[in-house]
Tab-separated table of C-alpha atoms in Angstrom:
chain	number	residue	atom	x	y	z
A	1	UNK	CA	-84.228	154.529	-81.970
A	2	UNK	CA	-84.314	158.392	-81.680
A	3	UNK	CA	-84.454	160.472	-78.897
A	4	UNK	CA	-86.189	163.716	-77.881
A	5	UNK	CA	-83.433	166.799	-77.733
A	6	UNK	CA	-80.920	164.571	-79.412
A	7	UNK	CA	-78.635	165.952	-81.955
A	8	UNK	CA	-76.774	164.428	-85.156
A	9	UNK	CA	-75.920	164.914	-88.765
A	10	UNK	CA	-78.544	164.433	-91.214
A	11	UNK	CA	-78.601	163.854	-94.824
A	12	UNK	CA	-81.767	165.371	-97.023
A	13	UNK	CA	-83.444	162.176	-98.995
A	14	UNK	CA	-86.122	163.838	-100.759
A	15	UNK	CA	-87.609	167.735	-100.600
A	16	UNK	CA	-90.990	168.744	-101.011
A	17	UNK	CA	-92.609	172.314	-100.345
A	18	UNK	CA	-93.340	171.535	-97.155
A	19	UNK	CA	-89.856	170.306	-96.058
A	20	UNK	CA	-87.291	167.921	-96.263
A	21	UNK	CA	-87.330	164.340	-95.770
A	22	UNK	CA	-84.313	163.109	-93.711
A	23	UNK	CA	-81.584	160.153	-92.974
A	24	UNK	CA	-80.890	161.043	-89.169
A	25	UNK	CA	-78.438	158.580	-87.356
A	26	UNK	CA	-79.955	155.357	-89.244
A	27	UNK	CA	-83.448	156.594	-88.997
A	28	UNK	CA	-86.168	158.337	-91.021
A	29	UNK	CA	-86.695	161.983	-90.236
A	30	UNK	CA	-88.512	165.343	-91.561
A	31	UNK	CA	-87.715	168.947	-91.176
A	32	UNK	CA	-90.630	171.340	-91.721
A	33	UNK	CA	-89.522	173.933	-93.776
A	34	UNK	CA	-90.118	176.583	-90.991
A	35	UNK	CA	-87.007	174.572	-89.244
A	36	UNK	CA	-84.728	175.090	-92.173
A	37	UNK	CA	-82.153	177.697	-92.109
A	38	UNK	CA	-83.696	178.909	-95.279
A	39	UNK	CA	-86.670	180.014	-94.053
A	40	UNK	CA	-86.812	183.574	-94.541
A	41	UNK	CA	-83.486	184.099	-95.001
A	42	UNK	CA	-81.000	184.143	-97.871
A	43	UNK	CA	-79.645	180.629	-97.476
A	44	UNK	CA	-80.218	178.395	-100.465
A	45	UNK	CA	-83.157	176.156	-99.673
A	46	UNK	CA	-82.863	172.133	-98.899
A	47	UNK	CA	-81.652	170.129	-101.779
A	48	UNK	CA	-81.139	166.325	-102.024
A	49	UNK	CA	-77.810	165.199	-100.772
A	50	UNK	CA	-77.176	168.142	-98.404
A	51	UNK	CA	-75.784	167.359	-94.949
A	52	UNK	CA	-76.547	169.486	-92.067
A	53	UNK	CA	-76.748	169.470	-88.206
A	54	UNK	CA	-80.237	168.816	-86.639
A	55	UNK	CA	-81.697	168.005	-83.175
A	56	UNK	CA	-84.740	166.032	-82.561
A	57	UNK	CA	-87.744	167.952	-81.829
A	58	UNK	CA	-90.442	165.062	-81.360
A	59	UNK	CA	-89.165	161.171	-81.463
A	60	UNK	CA	-92.916	160.337	-81.317
A	61	UNK	CA	-94.165	161.068	-84.749
A	62	UNK	CA	-93.714	158.975	-87.865
A	63	UNK	CA	-91.076	159.930	-89.506
A	64	UNK	CA	-89.553	162.262	-86.447
A	65	UNK	CA	-89.735	165.784	-86.227
A	66	UNK	CA	-86.492	167.399	-86.512
A	67	UNK	CA	-84.943	170.883	-86.599
A	68	UNK	CA	-81.976	172.695	-88.093
A	69	UNK	CA	-82.430	175.992	-86.956
A	70	UNK	CA	-79.232	177.058	-84.574
A	71	UNK	CA	-81.543	178.618	-82.143
A	72	UNK	CA	-83.598	175.172	-81.785
A	73	UNK	CA	-80.193	173.160	-81.288
A	74	UNK	CA	-79.061	175.577	-78.842
A	75	UNK	CA	-82.264	175.112	-76.645
A	76	UNK	CA	-81.889	171.354	-77.138
A	77	UNK	CA	-78.628	171.239	-75.564
A	78	UNK	CA	-79.942	172.671	-72.289
A	79	UNK	CA	-82.518	170.541	-72.273
A	80	UNK	CA	-80.785	167.705	-72.701
A	81	UNK	CA	-77.840	168.801	-69.981
A	82	UNK	CA	-80.154	170.376	-67.436
A	83	UNK	CA	-83.359	167.987	-67.453
A	84	UNK	CA	-81.656	164.759	-65.903
A	85	UNK	CA	-80.159	167.198	-63.238
A	86	UNK	CA	-83.830	168.984	-62.456
A	87	UNK	CA	-84.945	165.133	-62.009
A	88	UNK	CA	-82.288	164.238	-59.514
A	89	UNK	CA	-82.211	167.939	-57.698
A	90	UNK	CA	-85.632	169.329	-58.203
A	91	UNK	CA	-85.360	173.468	-58.472
A	92	UNK	CA	-86.697	175.704	-55.877
A	93	UNK	CA	-89.245	177.671	-58.025
A	94	UNK	CA	-87.290	180.492	-57.239
A	95	UNK	CA	-84.638	181.156	-60.381
A	96	UNK	CA	-83.447	184.436	-62.117
A	97	UNK	CA	-84.815	186.464	-65.206
A	98	UNK	CA	-81.235	187.687	-66.336
A	99	UNK	CA	-80.401	190.193	-69.142
A	100	UNK	CA	-77.844	188.205	-70.761
A	101	UNK	CA	-77.020	190.006	-73.440
A	102	UNK	CA	-75.649	192.949	-71.233
A	103	UNK	CA	-74.067	190.244	-68.602
A	104	UNK	CA	-72.246	188.785	-72.076
A	105	UNK	CA	-70.990	192.402	-73.413
A	106	UNK	CA	-69.553	192.867	-70.128
A	107	UNK	CA	-67.567	189.161	-69.874
A	108	UNK	CA	-66.695	189.967	-73.641
A	109	UNK	CA	-68.534	186.412	-74.689
A	110	UNK	CA	-71.221	184.533	-75.419
A	111	UNK	CA	-72.382	182.124	-72.418
A	112	UNK	CA	-73.573	178.421	-72.522
A	113	UNK	CA	-76.989	177.604	-72.944
A	114	UNK	CA	-77.396	174.988	-70.349
A	115	UNK	CA	-75.746	177.646	-67.581
A	116	UNK	CA	-78.130	180.175	-68.579
A	117	UNK	CA	-81.424	177.651	-68.167
A	118	UNK	CA	-79.530	176.572	-64.554
A	119	UNK	CA	-79.666	180.299	-63.750
A	120	UNK	CA	-83.225	180.550	-64.730
A	121	UNK	CA	-84.345	177.645	-63.117
A	122	UNK	CA	-82.330	177.745	-59.902
A	123	UNK	CA	-80.690	180.813	-59.512
A	124	UNK	CA	-77.241	181.235	-57.520
A	125	UNK	CA	-76.763	178.865	-54.791
A	126	UNK	CA	-75.202	175.788	-53.882
A	127	UNK	CA	-75.781	172.125	-55.180
A	128	UNK	CA	-74.835	169.284	-53.205
A	129	UNK	CA	-73.767	171.282	-50.168
A	130	UNK	CA	-70.822	172.278	-51.640
A	131	UNK	CA	-70.827	173.364	-55.582
A	132	UNK	CA	-71.703	177.273	-55.406
A	133	UNK	CA	-73.465	178.283	-58.587
A	134	UNK	CA	-72.060	181.749	-59.405
A	135	UNK	CA	-74.689	183.853	-61.024
A	136	UNK	CA	-74.769	187.355	-62.492
A	137	UNK	CA	-75.829	190.699	-59.857
A	138	UNK	CA	-75.313	188.144	-56.906
A	139	UNK	CA	-75.517	190.483	-53.800
A	140	UNK	CA	-72.581	188.873	-52.559
A	141	UNK	CA	-69.829	189.770	-54.710
A	142	UNK	CA	-68.033	186.501	-53.728
A	143	UNK	CA	-70.441	184.706	-55.757
A	144	UNK	CA	-70.981	187.091	-58.717
A	145	UNK	CA	-70.122	185.567	-62.392
A	146	UNK	CA	-68.732	188.965	-63.514
A	147	UNK	CA	-67.043	190.124	-60.413
A	148	UNK	CA	-65.357	186.811	-59.948
A	149	UNK	CA	-64.315	186.413	-63.543
A	150	UNK	CA	-62.101	189.754	-63.205
A	151	UNK	CA	-60.815	188.885	-59.554
A	152	UNK	CA	-59.898	185.167	-61.020
A	153	UNK	CA	-58.068	186.614	-64.279
A	154	UNK	CA	-56.045	188.573	-61.604
A	155	UNK	CA	-55.266	186.001	-59.145
A	156	UNK	CA	-54.217	183.189	-61.971
A	157	UNK	CA	-52.075	185.909	-63.705
A	158	UNK	CA	-50.119	186.614	-60.265
A	159	UNK	CA	-49.977	182.946	-59.777
A	160	UNK	CA	-48.277	182.398	-63.082
A	161	UNK	CA	-46.022	185.293	-62.963
A	162	UNK	CA	-44.817	184.247	-59.552
A	163	UNK	CA	-44.079	180.688	-61.260
A	164	UNK	CA	-47.043	178.563	-61.070
A	165	UNK	CA	-47.478	175.906	-63.892
A	166	UNK	CA	-49.781	176.673	-66.277
A	167	UNK	CA	-52.534	174.123	-67.148
A	168	UNK	CA	-51.389	172.645	-70.786
A	169	UNK	CA	-54.897	173.585	-71.965
A	170	UNK	CA	-54.034	177.324	-72.075
A	171	UNK	CA	-51.001	176.896	-74.467
A	172	UNK	CA	-53.316	177.465	-77.381
A	173	UNK	CA	-53.413	181.410	-78.409
A	174	UNK	CA	-56.694	183.453	-77.409
A	175	UNK	CA	-57.870	180.725	-74.518
A	176	UNK	CA	-59.336	182.083	-71.467
A	177	UNK	CA	-60.782	181.144	-68.112
A	178	UNK	CA	-64.221	182.355	-66.787
A	179	UNK	CA	-65.160	180.742	-63.538
A	180	UNK	CA	-68.881	179.569	-63.182
A	181	UNK	CA	-68.687	177.537	-59.877
A	182	UNK	CA	-66.882	177.790	-56.256
A	183	UNK	CA	-66.378	174.904	-54.172
A	184	UNK	CA	-67.433	175.949	-50.852
A	185	UNK	CA	-64.804	174.884	-47.958
A	186	UNK	CA	-62.595	173.613	-50.667
A	187	UNK	CA	-61.906	176.825	-52.475
A	188	UNK	CA	-61.587	175.041	-56.077
A	189	UNK	CA	-62.922	177.035	-58.723
A	190	UNK	CA	-64.867	175.594	-61.917
A	191	UNK	CA	-64.018	177.283	-65.225
A	192	UNK	CA	-64.999	177.273	-68.621
A	193	UNK	CA	-62.142	176.781	-70.967
A	194	UNK	CA	-63.040	179.644	-73.661
A	195	UNK	CA	-61.638	178.641	-76.922
A	196	UNK	CA	-61.582	181.211	-79.990
A	197	UNK	CA	-63.907	179.914	-82.399
A	198	UNK	CA	-65.554	177.181	-80.050
A	199	UNK	CA	-69.122	177.262	-79.505
A	200	UNK	CA	-69.983	177.943	-75.546
A	201	UNK	CA	-71.763	174.702	-75.757
A	202	UNK	CA	-68.317	172.805	-76.591
A	203	UNK	CA	-66.644	174.407	-73.858
A	204	UNK	CA	-64.488	172.270	-71.482
A	205	UNK	CA	-64.797	172.317	-67.796
A	206	UNK	CA	-61.693	173.062	-66.079
A	207	UNK	CA	-61.297	172.381	-62.345
A	208	UNK	CA	-58.378	174.344	-60.407
A	209	UNK	CA	-57.794	173.203	-56.824
A	210	UNK	CA	-57.901	175.443	-53.877
A	211	UNK	CA	-54.773	174.886	-51.907
A	212	UNK	CA	-52.844	173.960	-54.732
A	213	UNK	CA	-51.508	174.041	-58.450
A	214	UNK	CA	-53.356	170.744	-59.897
A	215	UNK	CA	-56.046	171.203	-62.446
A	216	UNK	CA	-58.576	169.074	-64.106
A	217	UNK	CA	-60.135	169.141	-67.536
A	218	UNK	CA	-63.699	167.466	-68.478
A	219	UNK	CA	-64.956	167.861	-71.798
A	220	UNK	CA	-68.557	168.268	-70.907
A	221	UNK	CA	-71.074	171.369	-70.366
A	222	UNK	CA	-71.265	172.601	-66.757
A	223	UNK	CA	-74.870	170.915	-66.139
A	224	UNK	CA	-73.539	167.539	-66.944
A	225	UNK	CA	-70.810	168.146	-64.354
A	226	UNK	CA	-73.456	169.286	-61.874
A	227	UNK	CA	-75.452	166.342	-62.839
A	228	UNK	CA	-72.510	163.815	-62.000
A	229	UNK	CA	-71.804	165.404	-58.968
A	230	UNK	CA	-75.107	165.263	-57.561
A	231	UNK	CA	-75.794	161.773	-58.925
A	232	UNK	CA	-72.235	160.350	-57.598
A	233	UNK	CA	-70.898	159.144	-60.831
A	234	UNK	CA	-68.396	162.277	-61.205
A	235	UNK	CA	-64.654	160.823	-61.975
A	236	UNK	CA	-63.335	163.966	-60.089
A	237	UNK	CA	-60.717	163.229	-57.873
A	238	UNK	CA	-62.201	166.193	-55.920
A	239	UNK	CA	-65.642	165.192	-55.028
A	240	UNK	CA	-66.573	163.078	-52.276
A	241	UNK	CA	-67.659	159.277	-52.891
A	242	UNK	CA	-71.792	159.393	-52.015
A	243	UNK	CA	-71.259	156.329	-50.375
A	244	UNK	CA	-68.954	158.407	-47.541
A	245	UNK	CA	-71.158	161.344	-47.518
A	246	UNK	CA	-72.086	162.192	-43.908
A	247	UNK	CA	-75.595	163.422	-45.362
A	248	UNK	CA	-76.410	161.343	-48.770
A	249	UNK	CA	-79.369	163.730	-48.910
A	250	UNK	CA	-77.648	166.925	-49.136
A	251	UNK	CA	-75.871	165.607	-52.287
A	252	UNK	CA	-79.492	165.827	-53.780
A	253	UNK	CA	-80.393	169.219	-52.806
A	254	UNK	CA	-80.201	172.821	-53.813
A	255	UNK	CA	-80.194	175.963	-51.238
A	256	UNK	CA	-80.493	179.127	-53.756
A	257	UNK	CA	-78.769	182.412	-52.401
A	258	UNK	CA	-81.837	184.116	-50.736
A	259	UNK	CA	-82.035	181.329	-48.020
A	260	UNK	CA	-78.040	181.844	-47.884
A	261	UNK	CA	-77.387	185.627	-48.158
A	262	UNK	CA	-80.850	186.783	-47.386
A	263	UNK	CA	-82.999	189.090	-49.758
């Protein structure tokens, strides 16, 4: 059974003027002509036997409706990774509208779709009483995405110059770290492992402990990582078992920057 926002490799089994029938994860599907990359572009039209990446738009249709457009795939990834978190920890209704092109130009890299959606839904602030989501243009530079990217880069360079061991994930040429979350109290930073040629949606989350040299790497999105901490299902060594938390309700909460830092 296919599910909405599910991503899979598909094979074209038949072609008609209105679109293409596909086989997706063992199930029948259909990609409308307007949902194929050839629509209004110089990409060749679909042909029987073509293989492509697609995402499920509507699993209730028979056959299920899919899209092979890169934009729809990015949107589906953001929904897939953030909707479960929003169900556990409802957004406060005070998210942010950000000029992402300017932010990404300043950082020198695109950013994951699920992070952008988190900022749009929540804005910057604290999940589960300890995970402070960094945001662009935060009034406090300590929690600003761009400022912390520069400061963390300098700090880590100093540590490594002093002999602190680098995590093996950084041995690949061209790899860099971009921080997206600060763990209040403990001082940990959560980074994206930005690798050349790897799409932002495929980046690894990597944690550097605040008072030591240890690192943890998780092949998941930032939305998935936050969800696992809030849900109490994370395997990270650094986050408290929810059964031992002083205030279990705090784990399911989000406090926006506007309440912490003021207007």
